[in-house]
Coordinates of C-alpha atoms in Angstrom, one line a residue:
X57 CA -19.2 4.4 -16.7
X58 CA -19.0 8.1 -16.4
X59 CA -19.4 10.1 -19.7
X60 CA -18.5 13.7 -20.4
X61 CA -22.2 14.5 -20.2
X62 CA -22.2 13.6 -16.5
X63 CA -19.8 16.4 -15.7
X64 CA -21.6 19.4 -14.3
X65 CA -19.9 21.6 -16.8
X66 CA -17.7 21.1 -19.8
X67 CA -14.0 21.8 -20.2
X68 CA -10.8 20.6 -18.6
X69 CA -11.3 22.8 -15.4
X70 CA -15.0 21.9 -14.9
X71 CA -16.5 20.1 -11.9
X72 CA -16.7 16.4 -12.4
X73 CA -19.3 14.0 -11.0
X74 CA -18.2 10.5 -10.1
X75 CA -20.5 7.5 -10.5
X76 CA -23.2 6.8 -8.0
X77 CA -21.9 4.3 -5.4
X78 CA -18.3 5.3 -5.9
X79 CA -16.5 4.5 -2.6
X80 CA -14.6 7.4 -0.9
X81 CA -12.3 6.6 2.0
X82 CA -8.9 7.0 3.6
X83 CA -6.2 4.5 4.6
X84 CA -3.7 3.8 7.3
X85 CA -1.3 1.0 8.4
X86 CA -1.0 -0.6 11.8
X87 CA 2.7 -0.1 12.6
X88 CA 2.4 3.5 11.4
X89 CA -0.3 4.6 13.7
X90 CA -1.2 2.1 16.5
X91 CA 1.7 2.4 19.0
X92 CA 1.2 0.3 22.1
X93 CA 4.1 -1.8 20.9
X94 CA 4.3 -4.1 23.9
X95 CA 0.7 -4.0 25.2
X96 CA -1.9 -6.8 25.4
X97 CA 0.5 -9.5 24.2
X98 CA 1.9 -7.8 21.1
X99 CA 5.4 -8.9 20.4
X100 CA 8.0 -7.3 18.1
X101 CA 7.6 -7.2 14.3
X102 CA 10.4 -6.8 11.9
X103 CA 9.7 -3.1 11.9
X104 CA 10.1 -2.8 15.6
X105 CA 13.5 -4.5 15.3
X106 CA 14.5 -2.5 12.2
X107 CA 13.5 0.9 13.7
X108 CA 15.5 0.1 16.9
X109 CA 18.6 -0.6 14.9
X110 CA 20.8 2.5 15.0
X111 CA 21.1 4.3 11.6
X112 CA 18.1 2.6 10.0
X113 CA 15.4 5.2 10.6
X114 CA 15.7 9.0 10.6
X115 CA 16.4 10.4 14.1
X116 CA 16.1 7.0 15.6
X117 CA 12.3 7.2 15.4
X118 CA 10.2 4.1 16.1
X119 CA 6.6 3.1 16.0
X120 CA 6.5 2.5 19.8
X121 CA 3.9 5.2 20.2
X122 CA 3.3 6.4 16.6
X123 CA -0.1 8.4 16.7
X124 CA -1.3 6.3 19.7
X125 CA -4.3 5.0 17.6
X126 CA -4.5 2.0 19.9
X127 CA -5.7 4.2 22.7
X128 CA -7.3 7.0 20.6
X129 CA -9.2 5.0 18.0
X130 CA -12.6 6.4 19.1
X131 CA -11.3 9.9 18.4
X132 CA -10.0 8.8 15.0
X133 CA -13.3 7.1 14.0
X134 CA -15.1 10.2 15.1
X135 CA -12.8 12.2 12.8
X136 CA -13.7 9.9 9.9
X137 CA -17.4 10.3 10.5
X138 CA -17.0 14.1 10.8
X139 CA -15.2 14.1 7.4
X140 CA -18.0 12.0 5.8
X141 CA -15.8 9.1 4.8
X142 CA -17.6 6.1 3.4
X143 CA -14.9 3.6 4.0
X144 CA -11.7 3.1 6.1
X145 CA -8.9 0.9 4.9
X146 CA -6.8 -0.2 7.8
X147 CA -4.3 -3.1 8.4
X148 CA -4.3 -5.7 11.1
X149 CA -1.1 -6.1 13.1
X150 CA -0.1 -9.8 12.7
X151 CA 2.1 -9.7 15.9
X152 CA -0.8 -8.2 17.9
X153 CA -3.1 -11.0 16.8
X154 CA -0.7 -14.0 16.6
X155 CA 2.5 -12.8 18.3
X156 CA 4.8 -15.5 17.3
X157 CA 3.3 -16.0 13.9
X158 CA 2.0 -19.4 14.8
X159 CA -0.4 -20.9 17.3
X160 CA -3.6 -19.5 18.8
X161 CA -4.7 -15.9 18.7
X162 CA -4.4 -13.3 21.5
X163 CA -8.0 -12.3 22.1
X164 CA -7.1 -8.9 23.4
X165 CA -5.5 -8.1 20.1
X166 CA -8.6 -9.3 18.2
X167 CA -10.8 -7.4 20.6
X168 CA -9.1 -4.2 19.6
X169 CA -10.1 -4.7 16.0
X170 CA -13.6 -5.9 17.0
X171 CA -14.2 -2.6 18.8
X172 CA -12.8 -0.6 16.0
X173 CA -14.9 -2.3 13.4
X174 CA -18.0 -2.1 15.5
X175 CA -17.6 1.6 15.9
X176 CA -17.0 2.1 12.1
X177 CA -20.1 0.2 11.3
X178 CA -22.1 2.1 13.9
X179 CA -21.1 5.3 12.1
X180 CA -21.8 4.0 8.6
X181 CA -18.2 3.6 7.6
X182 CA -17.3 0.5 5.6
X183 CA -14.3 -1.4 7.1
X184 CA -11.7 -2.6 4.6
X185 CA -9.2 -4.8 6.3
X186 CA -5.6 -5.5 5.0
X187 CA -4.0 -8.6 6.5
X188 CA -0.4 -7.6 5.9
X189 CA 1.1 -4.1 5.7
X190 CA 4.7 -5.1 6.3
X191 CA 4.8 -6.0 10.1
X192 CA 5.9 -9.6 10.0
X193 CA 6.3 -11.2 13.5
X194 CA 10.0 -11.1 14.3
X195 CA 10.0 -14.8 15.2
X196 CA 9.0 -15.7 11.6
X197 CA 11.8 -13.6 10.3
X198 CA 14.2 -15.3 12.6
X199 CA 13.1 -18.6 11.1
X200 CA 13.9 -17.2 7.6
X201 CA 11.1 -14.7 6.8
X202 CA 9.4 -14.4 3.4
X203 CA 12.2 -16.1 1.5
X204 CA 11.0 -19.3 3.1
X205 CA 7.9 -21.2 2.2
X206 CA 6.8 -21.8 5.7
X207 CA 6.0 -18.0 6.1
X208 CA 3.4 -18.3 3.3
X209 CA 1.9 -21.2 5.1
X210 CA 1.8 -19.4 8.5
X211 CA 0.2 -16.4 6.7
X212 CA -2.7 -18.5 5.5
X213 CA -3.2 -19.7 9.1
X214 CA -3.2 -16.1 10.3
X215 CA -5.7 -15.2 7.6
X216 CA -8.0 -17.9 8.9
X217 CA -7.8 -16.6 12.4
X218 CA -8.6 -13.0 11.3
X219 CA -11.5 -14.2 9.1
X220 CA -13.0 -16.3 11.9
X221 CA -12.9 -13.4 14.3
X222 CA -13.9 -10.5 12.0
X223 CA -15.6 -12.1 9.0
X224 CA -19.1 -11.4 10.4
X225 CA -18.3 -7.7 10.5
X226 CA -15.8 -7.1 7.7
X227 CA -16.9 -7.9 4.2
X228 CA -13.9 -6.5 2.2
X229 CA -10.5 -8.0 2.6
X230 CA -7.0 -7.4 1.2
X231 CA -4.3 -10.0 1.6
X232 CA -1.1 -8.0 1.0
X233 CA -0.2 -4.4 0.7
X234 CA 2.6 -3.6 -1.8
X235 CA 4.4 -7.0 -1.7
X236 CA 7.0 -5.4 -4.0
X237 CA 8.2 -3.3 -1.1
X238 CA 8.2 -6.3 1.3
X239 CA 10.3 -8.4 -1.1
X240 CA 12.6 -5.9 -2.9
X241 CA 13.1 -3.1 -0.3
X242 CA 13.1 -5.5 2.6
X243 CA 15.3 -8.2 1.2
X244 CA 17.0 -6.5 -1.8
X245 CA 18.1 -3.0 -1.0
X246 CA 17.6 -3.2 2.7
X247 CA 15.9 0.2 3.1
X248 CA 12.9 -1.5 4.6
X249 CA 12.6 -4.1 7.3
X250 CA 14.1 -6.6 7.8
X251 CA 17.0 -4.8 6.1
X252 CA 18.5 -7.7 4.2
X253 CA 20.5 -7.2 1.0
X254 CA 20.3 -10.5 -1.0
X255 CA 18.9 -10.3 -4.5
X256 CA 18.1 -14.0 -4.5
X257 CA 16.3 -13.7 -1.2
X258 CA 14.3 -10.9 -2.7
X259 CA 13.1 -13.1 -5.6
X260 CA 12.4 -15.9 -3.2
X261 CA 10.4 -13.5 -1.0
X262 CA 8.4 -12.3 -4.0
X263 CA 7.4 -15.9 -4.8
X264 CA 6.4 -16.7 -1.3
X265 CA 4.5 -13.5 -0.9
X266 CA 2.6 -14.5 -4.0
X267 CA 2.0 -18.0 -2.5
X268 CA 0.9 -16.5 0.8
X269 CA -1.6 -14.3 -1.0
X270 CA -3.1 -17.3 -2.8
X271 CA -3.3 -19.5 0.3
X272 CA -4.8 -16.6 2.2
X273 CA -7.5 -16.0 -0.4
X274 CA -8.5 -19.6 -0.1
X275 CA -8.6 -19.4 3.7
X276 CA -10.7 -16.3 3.5
X277 CA -13.1 -17.8 0.9
X278 CA -13.5 -20.9 3.1
X279 CA -14.7 -18.8 6.0
X280 CA -16.4 -15.7 4.7
X281 CA -19.9 -15.3 3.4
X282 CA -20.6 -15.4 -0.3
X283 CA -21.0 -11.6 -0.5
X284 CA -17.5 -10.9 0.9
X285 CA -14.8 -9.5 -1.3
X286 CA -11.2 -10.5 -1.6
X287 CA -8.4 -8.4 -3.1
X288 CA -4.7 -7.6 -3.1
X289 CA -3.1 -4.2 -3.3
X290 CA -0.1 -3.6 -5.6
X291 CA 2.0 -0.5 -6.0
X292 CA 2.0 -0.9 -9.8
X293 CA 4.9 1.2 -11.2
X294 CA 4.0 3.3 -14.2
X295 CA 7.3 3.0 -16.0
X296 CA 8.3 5.4 -18.8
X297 CA 11.4 5.5 -21.1
X298 CA 13.7 8.5 -21.0
X299 CA 14.0 8.5 -24.8
X300 CA 12.4 6.6 -27.7
X301 CA 15.4 4.3 -28.2
X302 CA 15.1 0.6 -28.3
X303 CA 17.5 0.3 -25.4
X304 CA 15.3 2.5 -23.2
X305 CA 12.2 0.5 -24.3
X306 CA 14.0 -2.6 -23.1
X307 CA 14.8 -0.9 -19.8
X308 CA 11.1 -0.3 -19.3
X309 CA 10.4 -3.9 -20.1
X310 CA 12.9 -5.1 -17.5
X311 CA 11.6 -2.9 -14.7
X312 CA 8.0 -3.6 -15.6
X313 CA 8.7 -7.3 -15.1
X314 CA 10.4 -6.8 -11.7
X315 CA 8.0 -4.1 -10.4
X316 CA 4.7 -5.3 -11.8
X317 CA 4.4 -8.5 -13.7
X318 CA 6.3 -10.5 -11.0
X319 CA 3.0 -10.2 -9.1
X320 CA 0.3 -9.7 -11.7
X321 CA 1.6 -12.6 -13.8
X322 CA 1.1 -15.4 -11.2
X323 CA -1.7 -13.7 -9.2
X324 CA -3.9 -12.7 -12.2
X325 CA -2.7 -14.9 -15.1
X326 CA -1.3 -18.0 -13.4
X327 CA 2.3 -17.7 -14.7
X328 CA 5.5 -15.8 -14.2
X329 CA 6.6 -13.8 -17.2
X330 CA 9.2 -15.6 -19.3
X331 CA 11.3 -12.5 -19.7
X332 CA 11.5 -12.1 -15.9
X333 CA 12.8 -15.6 -15.5
X334 CA 15.4 -15.1 -18.3
X335 CA 16.5 -11.7 -17.0
X336 CA 17.2 -13.2 -13.5
X337 CA 18.6 -16.5 -14.7
X338 CA 22.1 -15.7 -13.7
X339 CA 20.9 -15.2 -10.1
X340 CA 18.5 -18.1 -9.7
X341 CA 16.8 -20.9 -11.6
X342 CA 13.6 -20.3 -9.7
X343 CA 13.6 -23.9 -8.5
X344 CA 11.8 -22.7 -5.3
X345 CA 8.6 -22.7 -7.4
X346 CA 7.0 -26.1 -6.7
X347 CA 4.5 -28.0 -8.7
X348 CA 1.0 -26.6 -7.9
X349 CA 2.2 -23.3 -6.6
X350 CA 0.9 -21.3 -9.6
X351 CA -2.5 -22.8 -9.3
X352 CA -2.5 -21.9 -5.6
X353 CA -1.5 -18.4 -6.3
X354 CA -3.9 -17.8 -9.2
X355 CA -7.2 -17.2 -7.2
X356 CA -10.2 -15.2 -8.4
X357 CA -10.3 -11.7 -7.0
X358 CA -13.2 -9.3 -6.7
X359 CA -11.0 -6.2 -7.4
X360 CA -7.4 -5.1 -7.6
X361 CA -6.1 -2.4 -5.3
X362 CA -3.8 0.1 -6.9
X363 CA -1.4 2.3 -5.1
X364 CA 0.0 5.2 -7.1
X365 CA 2.1 8.3 -6.1
X366 CA 4.5 9.1 -9.0
X367 CA 5.8 7.7 -12.3
X368 CA 9.1 5.9 -12.8
X369 CA 11.5 7.1 -15.5
X370 CA 14.2 4.7 -16.8
X371 CA 16.8 4.4 -19.5
X372 CA 19.7 2.1 -20.5
X373 CA 22.4 2.6 -17.9
X374 CA 25.2 5.0 -18.9
X375 CA 26.9 5.4 -15.6
X376 CA 25.2 8.8 -14.9
X377 CA 22.3 7.5 -12.8
X378 CA 21.6 4.5 -10.6
X379 CA 18.8 2.8 -8.7
X380 CA 19.2 5.5 -6.1
X381 CA 17.1 7.8 -8.3
X382 CA 14.2 5.3 -8.3
X383 CA 12.4 7.1 -5.4
X384 CA 12.7 4.1 -3.1
X385 CA 15.5 5.2 -0.8
X386 CA 19.2 5.3 -1.1
X387 CA 21.3 2.1 -0.6
X388 CA 24.5 0.6 -1.9
X389 CA 22.3 -2.4 -2.9
X390 CA 19.8 -2.4 -5.6
X391 CA 16.1 -3.5 -5.2
X392 CA 16.2 -4.5 -8.9
X393 CA 17.8 -7.9 -9.3
X394 CA 19.0 -8.7 -12.8
X395 CA 18.6 -5.0 -14.0
X396 CA 22.0 -3.6 -13.4
X397 CA 21.9 -2.2 -17.0
X398 CA 18.9 0.0 -16.2
X399 CA 19.3 3.6 -15.0
X400 CA 16.6 5.6 -13.1
X401 CA 16.0 9.3 -13.5
X402 CA 14.1 12.0 -11.7
X403 CA 10.9 12.7 -13.7
X404 CA 10.3 16.3 -14.6
X405 CA 8.0 18.7 -12.9
X406 CA 7.1 19.8 -9.3
X407 CA 7.9 17.4 -6.5
X408 CA 6.5 16.5 -3.1
X409 CA 8.4 16.6 0.2
X410 CA 9.5 13.0 -0.7
X411 CA 11.1 14.3 -3.9
X412 CA 8.5 12.5 -6.0
X413 CA 7.3 14.1 -9.2
X414 CA 3.7 15.3 -9.2
X415 CA 2.2 13.7 -12.4
X416 CA -1.4 12.7 -12.5
X417 CA -1.0 11.6 -16.1
X418 CA 0.9 8.6 -14.8
X419 CA -2.2 7.5 -12.8
X420 CA -4.4 7.9 -15.9
X421 CA -2.1 5.9 -18.1
X422 CA -1.7 3.2 -15.4
X423 CA -5.5 2.8 -15.0
X424 CA -6.0 2.6 -18.7
X425 CA -3.3 0.0 -19.0
X426 CA -4.8 -2.1 -16.2
X427 CA -8.2 -1.8 -17.7
X428 CA -6.8 -3.1 -21.0
X429 CA -4.7 -5.9 -19.5
X430 CA -7.4 -7.1 -17.1
X431 CA -10.7 -5.9 -18.5
X432 CA -13.0 -7.9 -16.3
X433 CA -11.2 -7.0 -13.0
X434 CA -12.6 -3.9 -11.2
X435 CA -10.0 -1.4 -9.8
X436 CA -9.9 0.5 -6.6
X437 CA -7.3 3.3 -5.8
X438 CA -6.2 2.0 -2.4
X439 CA -3.5 4.7 -1.8
X440 CA -2.9 8.0 -3.4
X441 CA -1.6 11.1 -1.7
X442 CA 1.4 13.3 -1.0
X443 CA 3.8 14.5 1.7
X444 CA 4.4 18.2 2.1
X445 CA 6.1 20.3 4.8
X446 CA 2.9 21.0 6.8
X447 CA 2.7 23.0 10.0
X448 CA 0.1 24.5 12.2
X449 CA 0.0 28.3 11.9
X450 CA -0.4 30.7 14.9
X451 CA -4.2 30.4 14.6
X452 CA -3.9 26.6 14.9
X453 CA -4.8 26.0 11.2
X454 CA -2.9 23.8 8.8
X455 CA -3.2 25.1 5.3
X456 CA -1.9 22.8 2.6
X457 CA -2.9 24.1 -0.9
X458 CA -0.2 21.9 -2.5
X459 CA -1.9 18.8 -1.3
X460 CA -5.3 20.0 -2.5
X461 CA -3.8 20.7 -5.9
X462 CA -2.3 17.2 -5.9
X463 CA -5.5 15.5 -5.0
X464 CA -7.6 17.5 -7.5
X465 CA -5.2 16.6 -10.3
X466 CA -5.1 12.9 -9.5
X467 CA -8.9 12.7 -8.9
X468 CA -9.4 14.3 -12.3
X469 CA -7.2 11.7 -13.8
X470 CA -9.3 8.9 -12.1
X471 CA -12.4 10.5 -13.4
X472 CA -11.1 10.7 -17.0
X473 CA -9.9 7.1 -16.8
X474 CA -13.5 6.1 -15.8
X475 CA -14.9 8.1 -18.6
X476 CA -12.5 6.3 -21.0
X477 CA -13.6 2.9 -19.9
X478 CA -11.6 1.9 -16.7
X479 CA -13.8 0.2 -14.1
X480 CA -12.6 2.1 -11.0
X481 CA -14.9 1.6 -8.0
X482 CA -13.3 3.7 -5.3
X483 CA -10.6 6.0 -4.0
X484 CA -8.7 5.9 -0.6
X485 CA -6.7 8.9 0.3
X486 CA -3.3 8.2 1.9
X487 CA -3.3 8.9 4.6
X488 CA -5.9 9.7 7.2
X489 CA -3.3 10.8 9.8
X490 CA 0.3 12.0 9.7
X491 CA 2.2 9.0 11.0
X492 CA 5.5 7.0 11.2
X493 CA 6.7 7.1 7.6
X494 CA 8.9 4.0 7.7
X495 CA 12.6 4.9 7.3
X496 CA 11.8 8.6 7.2
X497 CA 10.4 8.4 10.7
X498 CA 8.2 11.3 11.6
X499 CA 9.8 13.6 9.1
X500 CA 7.3 13.2 6.3
X501 CA 3.6 14.2 6.7
X502 CA 1.1 12.4 4.3
X503 CA -1.9 12.9 6.5
X504 CA -5.2 14.7 5.8
X505 CA -5.2 15.2 9.5
X506 CA -2.2 16.9 11.1
X507 CA -0.8 15.2 14.2
X508 CA 1.2 17.1 16.9
X509 CA 3.4 14.2 17.9
X510 CA 4.3 15.4 21.5
X511 CA 0.6 15.8 22.5
X512 CA -1.1 13.6 19.9
X513 CA -3.5 16.4 19.1
X514 CA -5.3 15.9 15.7
X515 CA -6.0 18.9 13.5
X516 CA -7.8 18.4 10.2
X517 CA -5.9 20.2 7.4
X518 CA -7.5 22.3 4.8
X519 CA -7.2 19.3 2.4
X520 CA -9.2 17.2 4.8
X521 CA -12.1 19.6 4.6
X522 CA -11.7 19.8 0.8
X523 CA -11.7 16.0 0.5
X524 CA -14.6 15.7 2.9
X525 CA -16.8 17.8 0.5
X526 CA -15.7 15.6 -2.5
X527 CA -16.5 12.5 -0.5
X528 CA -19.9 13.8 0.7
X529 CA -21.0 15.0 -2.8
X530 CA -19.2 12.8 -5.2
X531 CA -18.3 15.9 -7.1
X532 CA -14.7 17.0 -7.9
X533 CA -14.8 20.8 -8.0
X534 CA -13.1 22.7 -10.9
X535 CA -9.8 24.4 -10.4

């Protein structure tokens, strides 16, 4: 635990020293950076299909080329080494490894990840592999997708393939990235792939994502060495009430159940929250939960990955605001089944290019809550960052003081949470590179490294150099 005495100075604007061994890294996702959409046996994922559907993605952008990481991975690893990163969190592309979502692996796909991991290790960068960052093989979606149990079973088989191929090199594994987005944006509001808009399918998908997680952890444990670590990454929503009324407090409860406890309940406590089942009882009786499922889902984890960008502000619905103010994209369909009486509001303060409020106190409060709710489970910030309207100036430099301010504020919040008792072990900046930002296409830049998309040229932004110094020294400079 860091104490105030470990800060190099005193006061709110002082430099802050993080604990020895704190892990500093950056993160990406396969569909957002790899490209090579049809090479070496890769077949379409749901995001290939979604992005090629007119009207789904800004400007008709696709991940067919993305940042061409599949061909430029050596350059990208060299960038990480130059920045002094201690770890790299990347995702494996399921349709590159197991194109139909069943059957044997494609060795050329696995070889890509073998080469990537070997180069990371050679440069002293710890590989952190995520099995699923939203790119479900399209053939599995055609068979029903995550609302169907068979997808969870196929996911466990894929996890076994990945562990057999990379387990001798990769010692830290994450099953799912943000299953809330997969379930509720993919099957509820339809603003993410596969673009379905069925609230019951969204709830079914949430359960089978939970089940897939549990089965995958078991498959990993069966194959990995005793020192390997297993985790899951959740985009835990920090939900706040608009007012102090009882009605707004109940709105917080409803959204907390749908956003957070639908996953933390079964994964970390072995049960779905009773209020969630009651809130959604007019939609489903949850009979898709079978005997033994909760035991399968509730597997021991070595840490919990936490993604945070902005807080969520809610109230009792009054007709003035809807789910389209929740920061998750506009749709005629809600990603919040059973919560029609909840309204979402824009939080106060400065915003990023995504329109998301900049509020580091939300991250501090979230970490303190998780430390209280799950005191024996270490935490890692697996994504945190911001999109701004970055550009290369005539000298070829990319100056992004807003991102530096965002990172400084949020890292100060992490440091304070550690000082106040939260067991936070690491921080991964989202993202290493500007990339395909899902339904926003290439219009939103989250990267520490600027990418000129026509040429693929990489230019480290001012924030990359700033973060590099923090990562090398473990010291957050004062404002």
